[in-house]
Amino acid sequence: MTPFEEDLKKALARVEPPDGFTERLAARIGALPARKRRPVYWRWAAAAAAAAVLFSGVSYEHERQARGEAAKEKLLLAMRITSSKLQQAQHQIEEVESH
Amino acid sequence: MKQPFLKLIMVGLSLSCLCAAEEFKIPAMDRMAARAKETVDVTLDQSMLQLASGFLSKDDPDEAKVKKLVAKLKGIYVRSFEFSKEGEYSASDVEAFRAQLKQPGWSRIVGVKSVNGENTEIYVLKSGDQLGGLVVLAIEPKEFTFVHIDGPINPEDLSELSGHMGIPEIVKPKAKAEKKEE
């Protein structure tokens, strides 16, 4: 066995803990503050906030869709009225010209 | 030094306000609306036109035409009152409204008076070589309609829409003659 191997053997030799080590360790663990758990209501609040964001997003899109459809209908109504009045003017002109 | 610049800003702001408030007012509108059997009130400013345009399909040829037509417009305003009997509005009501169309740039291109009292007037706002706006007044015994299209408009584009999407078809004189020959 080489000196190096002897040193290694010594270093890795099993060493019994000193007397009272286990008790002292258990006492120190008991003295540590208990790990704080995040309260449950935070999870509910986060879920409610996510639901509110989702709901407001959906309702905004729904409202935008409704406003857009209403604007489109108004636009088509305006086009119909304008076109019909221009047609009326054209007919009147034709009638005047024919007399 | 700063005063002329501030004045310029003030003038610019007041001009922009004037442009924004271009919509014509019907002085007797409330009275007419109260007496009317049916009222149509359409107010579409540029933002509403853009919103409406966004809901018009590019793939539908008819809707694509409307989309193209309204792309440059600043607003469309329609007021139409239908009455159950004659005499619910006076000539002075119409005259008060007509007076607003005497402002610079506007000129009457069509004025038709028919024996049955159905009169139509078309006014255009000249803006350089093109039309910057169009007003149609339809004055009938039981109906008063006012249409203001604000922005560059070609009446021929409007006629292209006729016969589509519930817009009445405008029968051109030539087409009429051809139909008669058939």
mmCIF file of C-alpha atoms in Angstrom:
data_model
loop_
_atom_site.group_PDB
_atom_site.id
_atom_site.type_symbol
_atom_site.label_atom_id
_atom_site.label_comp_id
_atom_site.label_asym_id
_atom_site.label_seq_id
_atom_site.Cartn_x
_atom_site.Cartn_y
_atom_site.Cartn_z
ATOM 1 C CA MET A 1 0.000 0.000 0.000
ATOM 2 C CA THR A 2 1.416 3.325 -1.022
ATOM 3 C CA PRO A 3 1.531 6.284 1.393
ATOM 4 C CA PHE A 4 -1.146 7.972 -0.670
ATOM 5 C CA GLU A 5 -3.457 4.973 -0.337
ATOM 6 C CA GLU A 6 -2.828 4.870 3.405
ATOM 7 C CA ASP A 7 -3.738 8.553 3.722
ATOM 8 C CA LEU A 8 -6.888 7.954 1.732
ATOM 9 C CA LYS A 9 -7.876 5.008 3.886
ATOM 10 C CA LYS A 10 -7.434 7.090 7.014
ATOM 11 C CA ALA A 11 -9.432 9.960 5.608
ATOM 12 C CA LEU A 12 -12.301 7.731 4.583
ATOM 13 C CA ALA A 13 -12.303 5.648 7.753
ATOM 14 C CA ARG A 14 -15.689 5.361 9.529
ATOM 15 C CA VAL A 15 -15.890 7.755 12.451
ATOM 16 C CA GLU A 16 -18.578 7.458 15.054
ATOM 17 C CA PRO A 17 -20.350 10.732 15.934
ATOM 18 C CA PRO A 18 -19.589 12.241 19.312
ATOM 19 C CA ASP A 19 -21.910 11.510 22.185
ATOM 20 C CA GLY A 20 -25.176 13.438 22.108
ATOM 21 C CA PHE A 21 -24.778 14.432 18.462
ATOM 22 C CA THR A 22 -28.150 13.010 17.416
ATOM 23 C CA GLU A 23 -29.993 14.758 20.272
ATOM 24 C CA ARG A 24 -28.313 18.089 19.582
ATOM 25 C CA LEU A 25 -29.133 17.846 15.890
ATOM 26 C CA ALA A 26 -32.770 16.993 16.597
ATOM 27 C CA ALA A 27 -32.970 19.917 19.028
ATOM 28 C CA ARG A 28 -31.576 22.332 16.432
ATOM 29 C CA ILE A 29 -34.007 21.103 13.770
ATOM 30 C CA GLY A 30 -36.871 21.583 16.176
ATOM 31 C CA ALA A 31 -35.690 25.125 16.901
ATOM 32 C CA LEU A 32 -35.781 26.086 13.191
ATOM 33 C CA PRO A 33 -38.866 28.061 12.147
ATOM 34 C CA ALA A 34 -41.467 25.988 10.287
ATOM 35 C CA ARG A 35 -41.536 26.541 6.506
ATOM 36 C CA LYS A 36 -44.203 29.060 5.637
ATOM 37 C CA ARG A 37 -46.858 27.719 3.265
ATOM 38 C CA ARG A 38 -48.499 30.192 0.865
ATOM 39 C CA PRO A 39 -52.112 30.747 1.995
ATOM 40 C CA VAL A 40 -54.796 29.090 -0.120
ATOM 41 C CA TYR A 41 -56.681 32.324 -0.775
ATOM 42 C CA TRP A 42 -53.780 33.577 -2.977
ATOM 43 C CA ARG A 43 -54.467 30.767 -5.381
ATOM 44 C CA TRP A 44 -58.136 31.662 -5.503
ATOM 45 C CA ALA A 45 -57.310 35.325 -6.010
ATOM 46 C CA ALA A 46 -54.924 34.481 -8.867
ATOM 47 C CA ALA A 47 -57.520 32.215 -10.464
ATOM 48 C CA ALA A 48 -60.221 34.882 -10.089
ATOM 49 C CA ALA A 49 -57.912 37.536 -11.613
ATOM 50 C CA ALA A 50 -57.115 35.261 -14.554
ATOM 51 C CA ALA A 51 -60.834 34.550 -15.039
ATOM 52 C CA ALA A 52 -61.615 38.283 -14.875
ATOM 53 C CA VAL A 53 -58.944 39.086 -17.487
ATOM 54 C CA LEU A 54 -60.253 36.308 -19.729
ATOM 55 C CA PHE A 55 -63.870 37.417 -19.256
ATOM 56 C CA SER A 56 -63.108 41.096 -19.953
ATOM 57 C CA GLY A 57 -61.122 40.113 -23.048
ATOM 58 C CA VAL A 58 -63.962 37.978 -24.362
ATOM 59 C CA SER A 59 -66.610 40.616 -23.579
ATOM 60 C CA TYR A 60 -64.496 43.386 -25.200
ATOM 61 C CA GLU A 61 -64.145 41.309 -28.355
ATOM 62 C CA HIS A 62 -67.866 40.510 -28.268
ATOM 63 C CA GLU A 63 -68.709 44.208 -27.887
ATOM 64 C CA ARG A 64 -66.306 45.174 -30.698
ATOM 65 C CA GLN A 65 -67.892 42.561 -32.929
ATOM 66 C CA ALA A 66 -71.394 43.869 -32.139
ATOM 67 C CA ARG A 67 -70.342 47.489 -32.721
ATOM 68 C CA GLY A 68 -68.677 46.561 -35.995
ATOM 69 C CA GLU A 69 -71.697 44.629 -37.261
ATOM 70 C CA ALA A 70 -74.003 47.518 -36.259
ATOM 71 C CA ALA A 71 -71.727 50.025 -38.033
ATOM 72 C CA LYS A 72 -71.686 47.827 -41.129
ATOM 73 C CA GLU A 73 -75.510 47.655 -41.156
ATOM 74 C CA LYS A 74 -75.711 51.437 -40.741
ATOM 75 C CA LEU A 75 -73.251 51.906 -43.590
ATOM 76 C CA LEU A 76 -75.248 49.651 -45.898
ATOM 77 C CA LEU A 77 -78.480 51.441 -44.899
ATOM 78 C CA ALA A 78 -76.860 54.799 -45.686
ATOM 79 C CA MET A 79 -75.702 53.459 -49.055
ATOM 80 C CA ARG A 80 -79.202 52.172 -49.834
ATOM 81 C CA ILE A 81 -80.843 55.503 -48.989
ATOM 82 C CA THR A 82 -78.230 57.523 -50.904
ATOM 83 C CA SER A 83 -78.436 55.297 -53.935
ATOM 84 C CA SER A 84 -82.229 55.322 -53.891
ATOM 85 C CA LYS A 85 -82.365 59.138 -53.680
ATOM 86 C CA LEU A 86 -79.846 59.489 -56.504
ATOM 87 C CA GLN A 87 -81.963 57.092 -58.533
ATOM 88 C CA GLN A 88 -85.034 59.177 -57.733
ATOM 89 C CA ALA A 89 -83.241 62.316 -58.958
ATOM 90 C CA GLN A 90 -82.222 60.508 -62.121
ATOM 91 C CA HIS A 91 -85.804 59.423 -62.811
ATOM 92 C CA GLN A 92 -87.053 62.933 -62.223
ATOM 93 C CA ILE A 93 -84.489 64.317 -64.666
ATOM 94 C CA GLU A 94 -85.474 61.716 -67.236
ATOM 95 C CA GLU A 95 -89.124 62.615 -66.789
ATOM 96 C CA VAL A 96 -88.368 66.327 -67.272
ATOM 97 C CA GLU A 97 -86.264 65.541 -70.363
ATOM 98 C CA SER A 98 -88.978 63.366 -71.873
ATOM 99 C CA HIS A 99 -91.576 66.159 -71.679
ATOM 100 C CA MET B 1 -40.593 85.083 -30.815
ATOM 101 C CA LYS B 2 -42.845 82.341 -29.597
ATOM 102 C CA GLN B 3 -46.086 84.283 -30.122
ATOM 103 C CA PRO B 4 -46.391 83.892 -33.908
ATOM 104 C CA PHE B 5 -45.723 80.180 -33.514
ATOM 105 C CA LEU B 6 -48.414 79.910 -30.818
ATOM 106 C CA LYS B 7 -50.837 81.838 -33.033
ATOM 107 C CA LEU B 8 -50.111 79.428 -35.859
ATOM 108 C CA ILE B 9 -50.872 76.488 -33.564
ATOM 109 C CA MET B 10 -54.106 78.136 -32.402
ATOM 110 C CA VAL B 11 -55.205 78.782 -35.992
ATOM 111 C CA GLY B 12 -54.344 75.209 -36.920
ATOM 112 C CA LEU B 13 -56.311 73.860 -33.970
ATOM 113 C CA SER B 14 -59.346 75.993 -34.726
ATOM 114 C CA LEU B 15 -59.234 74.935 -38.390
ATOM 115 C CA SER B 16 -59.024 71.278 -37.406
ATOM 116 C CA CYS B 17 -62.028 71.804 -35.093
ATOM 117 C CA LEU B 18 -63.962 73.378 -37.960
ATOM 118 C CA CYS B 19 -63.175 70.407 -40.175
ATOM 119 C CA ALA B 20 -64.178 67.956 -37.457
ATOM 120 C CA ALA B 21 -67.501 69.753 -37.028
ATOM 121 C CA GLU B 22 -68.266 69.680 -40.733
ATOM 122 C CA GLU B 23 -71.561 67.863 -40.228
ATOM 123 C CA PHE B 24 -74.581 69.910 -41.265
ATOM 124 C CA LYS B 25 -77.303 70.616 -38.752
ATOM 125 C CA ILE B 26 -81.005 70.396 -39.435
ATOM 126 C CA PRO B 27 -82.367 73.327 -37.384
ATOM 127 C CA ALA B 28 -85.846 71.810 -37.006
ATOM 128 C CA MET B 29 -84.565 68.282 -36.540
ATOM 129 C CA ASP B 30 -86.040 67.648 -33.087
ATOM 130 C CA ARG B 31 -89.466 68.933 -34.132
ATOM 131 C CA MET B 32 -89.385 66.907 -37.339
ATOM 132 C CA ALA B 33 -88.271 63.789 -35.466
ATOM 133 C CA ALA B 34 -91.104 64.238 -32.944
ATOM 134 C CA ARG B 35 -93.693 64.423 -35.724
ATOM 135 C CA ALA B 36 -92.217 61.735 -37.947
ATOM 136 C CA LYS B 37 -93.730 58.300 -38.356
ATOM 137 C CA GLU B 38 -90.296 56.885 -39.114
ATOM 138 C CA THR B 39 -86.887 58.377 -38.559
ATOM 139 C CA VAL B 40 -83.544 57.221 -39.856
ATOM 140 C CA ASP B 41 -80.513 58.714 -38.207
ATOM 141 C CA VAL B 42 -77.166 57.429 -39.399
ATOM 142 C CA THR B 43 -73.980 59.063 -38.184
ATOM 143 C CA LEU B 44 -70.767 57.394 -39.225
ATOM 144 C CA ASP B 45 -67.643 59.385 -38.583
ATOM 145 C CA GLN B 46 -64.243 58.295 -39.872
ATOM 146 C CA SER B 47 -63.548 55.948 -36.959
ATOM 147 C CA MET B 48 -66.956 54.293 -37.312
ATOM 148 C CA LEU B 49 -66.455 53.988 -41.059
ATOM 149 C CA GLN B 50 -63.126 52.278 -40.446
ATOM 150 C CA LEU B 51 -64.765 49.957 -37.948
ATOM 151 C CA ALA B 52 -67.598 49.161 -40.365
ATOM 152 C CA SER B 53 -65.116 48.720 -43.198
ATOM 153 C CA GLY B 54 -63.236 46.158 -41.115
ATOM 154 C CA PHE B 55 -66.366 44.017 -41.083
ATOM 155 C CA LEU B 56 -66.802 44.133 -44.839
ATOM 156 C CA SER B 57 -65.394 41.108 -46.581
ATOM 157 C CA LYS B 58 -62.629 41.513 -49.144
ATOM 158 C CA ASP B 59 -63.666 38.253 -50.776
ATOM 159 C CA ASP B 60 -67.260 39.322 -51.360
ATOM 160 C CA PRO B 61 -67.158 41.456 -54.544
ATOM 161 C CA ASP B 62 -70.077 43.668 -53.439
ATOM 162 C CA GLU B 63 -68.698 44.310 -49.984
ATOM 163 C CA ALA B 64 -65.244 44.888 -51.464
ATOM 164 C CA LYS B 65 -66.725 47.692 -53.611
ATOM 165 C CA VAL B 66 -68.237 49.377 -50.547
ATOM 166 C CA LYS B 67 -64.946 48.915 -48.711
ATOM 167 C CA LYS B 68 -63.093 50.657 -51.522
ATOM 168 C CA LEU B 69 -65.694 53.410 -51.711
ATOM 169 C CA VAL B 70 -65.575 54.302 -48.025
ATOM 170 C CA ALA B 71 -61.802 53.960 -47.655
ATOM 171 C CA LYS B 72 -61.162 57.671 -48.238
ATOM 172 C CA LEU B 73 -64.351 59.033 -46.687
ATOM 173 C CA LYS B 74 -64.398 61.155 -43.547
ATOM 174 C CA GLY B 75 -68.025 60.539 -42.680
ATOM 175 C CA ILE B 76 -71.502 59.590 -43.822
ATOM 176 C CA TYR B 77 -74.544 61.271 -42.292
ATOM 177 C CA VAL B 78 -78.131 60.409 -43.145
ATOM 178 C CA ARG B 79 -81.285 61.906 -41.675
ATOM 179 C CA SER B 80 -84.607 60.790 -43.052
ATOM 180 C CA PHE B 81 -88.053 61.619 -41.729
ATOM 181 C CA GLU B 82 -91.203 59.993 -43.012
ATOM 182 C CA PHE B 83 -94.494 61.584 -41.981
ATOM 183 C CA SER B 84 -97.995 60.161 -41.958
ATOM 184 C CA LYS B 85 -99.459 63.321 -43.436
ATOM 185 C CA GLU B 86 -98.364 66.371 -45.394
ATOM 186 C CA GLY B 87 -97.377 69.717 -43.904
ATOM 187 C CA GLU B 88 -95.375 68.390 -40.962
ATOM 188 C CA TYR B 89 -92.433 70.558 -41.906
ATOM 189 C CA SER B 90 -92.342 73.955 -43.525
ATOM 190 C CA ALA B 91 -90.521 75.515 -46.444
ATOM 191 C CA SER B 92 -88.673 77.743 -43.962
ATOM 192 C CA ASP B 93 -87.329 74.617 -42.208
ATOM 193 C CA VAL B 94 -85.878 73.481 -45.520
ATOM 194 C CA GLU B 95 -84.604 76.954 -46.351
ATOM 195 C CA ALA B 96 -82.828 77.224 -42.989
ATOM 196 C CA PHE B 97 -81.069 73.991 -43.769
ATOM 197 C CA ARG B 98 -80.364 74.923 -47.375
ATOM 198 C CA ALA B 99 -78.670 78.127 -46.210
ATOM 199 C CA GLN B 100 -75.846 76.033 -44.759
ATOM 200 C CA LEU B 101 -75.044 74.783 -48.227
ATOM 201 C CA LYS B 102 -74.278 78.298 -49.412
ATOM 202 C CA GLN B 103 -70.854 78.178 -47.815
ATOM 203 C CA PRO B 104 -67.823 78.441 -50.134
ATOM 204 C CA GLY B 105 -66.947 75.400 -52.170
ATOM 205 C CA TRP B 106 -70.443 73.969 -52.261
ATOM 206 C CA SER B 107 -72.494 74.192 -55.417
ATOM 207 C CA ARG B 108 -75.794 72.751 -56.497
ATOM 208 C CA ILE B 109 -75.415 70.482 -59.506
ATOM 209 C CA VAL B 110 -78.948 69.095 -59.624
ATOM 210 C CA GLY B 111 -82.225 70.684 -58.632
ATOM 211 C CA VAL B 112 -85.381 68.930 -59.757
ATOM 212 C CA LYS B 113 -88.878 70.123 -58.925
ATOM 213 C CA SER B 114 -91.671 67.804 -59.901
ATOM 214 C CA VAL B 115 -95.377 68.573 -60.100
ATOM 215 C CA ASN B 116 -96.218 66.090 -57.363
ATOM 216 C CA GLY B 117 -93.950 67.962 -54.969
ATOM 217 C CA GLU B 118 -91.068 65.496 -55.014
ATOM 218 C CA ASN B 119 -88.013 67.690 -55.203
ATOM 219 C CA THR B 120 -84.439 66.551 -55.201
ATOM 220 C CA GLU B 121 -81.315 68.626 -54.906
ATOM 221 C CA ILE B 122 -77.728 67.453 -55.188
ATOM 222 C CA TYR B 123 -74.854 69.559 -53.963
ATOM 223 C CA VAL B 124 -71.149 68.859 -54.330
ATOM 224 C CA LEU B 125 -68.098 70.225 -52.612
ATOM 225 C CA LYS B 126 -65.394 70.898 -55.145
ATOM 226 C CA SER B 127 -61.929 70.052 -53.917
ATOM 227 C CA GLY B 128 -59.455 70.667 -56.708
ATOM 228 C CA ASP B 129 -60.238 68.382 -59.600
ATOM 229 C CA GLN B 130 -62.307 65.982 -57.560
ATOM 230 C CA LEU B 131 -65.376 66.096 -55.365
ATOM 231 C CA GLY B 132 -64.729 66.543 -51.681
ATOM 232 C CA GLY B 133 -68.265 65.831 -50.578
ATOM 233 C CA LEU B 134 -71.814 65.220 -51.661
ATOM 234 C CA VAL B 135 -75.150 66.284 -50.212
ATOM 235 C CA VAL B 136 -78.477 64.939 -51.386
ATOM 236 C CA LEU B 137 -81.706 66.596 -50.288
ATOM 237 C CA ALA B 138 -84.949 64.824 -51.063
ATOM 238 C CA ILE B 139 -87.881 67.074 -50.210
ATOM 239 C CA GLU B 140 -91.221 65.361 -50.538
ATOM 240 C CA PRO B 141 -94.657 66.172 -49.100
ATOM 241 C CA LYS B 142 -94.440 63.337 -46.588
ATOM 242 C CA GLU B 143 -90.709 62.817 -46.438
ATOM 243 C CA PHE B 144 -87.539 64.764 -45.899
ATOM 244 C CA THR B 145 -84.198 63.081 -46.472
ATOM 245 C CA PHE B 146 -80.756 64.517 -46.133
ATOM 246 C CA VAL B 147 -77.570 62.643 -47.014
ATOM 247 C CA HIS B 148 -74.088 64.027 -46.523
ATOM 248 C CA ILE B 149 -71.103 62.073 -47.749
ATOM 249 C CA ASP B 150 -68.010 63.792 -46.419
ATOM 250 C CA GLY B 151 -64.824 63.103 -48.331
ATOM 251 C CA PRO B 152 -63.716 62.348 -51.872
ATOM 252 C CA ILE B 153 -66.543 60.611 -53.655
ATOM 253 C CA ASN B 154 -67.352 59.694 -57.183
ATOM 254 C CA PRO B 155 -71.112 59.395 -57.789
ATOM 255 C CA GLU B 156 -70.311 56.771 -60.430
ATOM 256 C CA ASP B 157 -68.827 54.577 -57.694
ATOM 257 C CA LEU B 158 -72.163 54.801 -55.910
ATOM 258 C CA SER B 159 -73.999 53.789 -59.061
ATOM 259 C CA GLU B 160 -71.720 50.733 -59.284
ATOM 260 C CA LEU B 161 -73.231 49.551 -56.021
ATOM 261 C CA SER B 162 -76.757 49.711 -57.325
ATOM 262 C CA GLY B 163 -78.475 46.394 -57.684
ATOM 263 C CA HIS B 164 -76.301 44.808 -54.998
ATOM 264 C CA MET B 165 -76.783 44.196 -51.270
ATOM 265 C CA GLY B 166 -80.329 45.582 -51.296
ATOM 266 C CA ILE B 167 -79.240 48.837 -52.917
ATOM 267 C CA PRO B 168 -81.786 49.718 -55.597
ATOM 268 C CA GLU B 169 -80.577 49.277 -59.137
ATOM 269 C CA ILE B 170 -80.041 52.482 -61.057
ATOM 270 C CA VAL B 171 -81.241 51.900 -64.589
ATOM 271 C CA LYS B 172 -79.153 54.004 -66.912
ATOM 272 C CA PRO B 173 -80.999 55.765 -69.753
ATOM 273 C CA LYS B 174 -79.131 53.744 -72.409
ATOM 274 C CA ALA B 175 -79.931 50.491 -70.686
ATOM 275 C CA LYS B 176 -83.550 51.577 -70.428
ATOM 276 C CA ALA B 177 -83.682 52.315 -74.132
ATOM 277 C CA GLU B 178 -82.142 48.935 -74.894
ATOM 278 C CA LYS B 179 -84.712 47.232 -72.696
ATOM 279 C CA LYS B 180 -87.511 49.034 -74.502
ATOM 280 C CA GLU B 181 -86.134 47.861 -77.857
ATOM 281 C CA GLU B 182 -86.149 44.271 -76.597
#
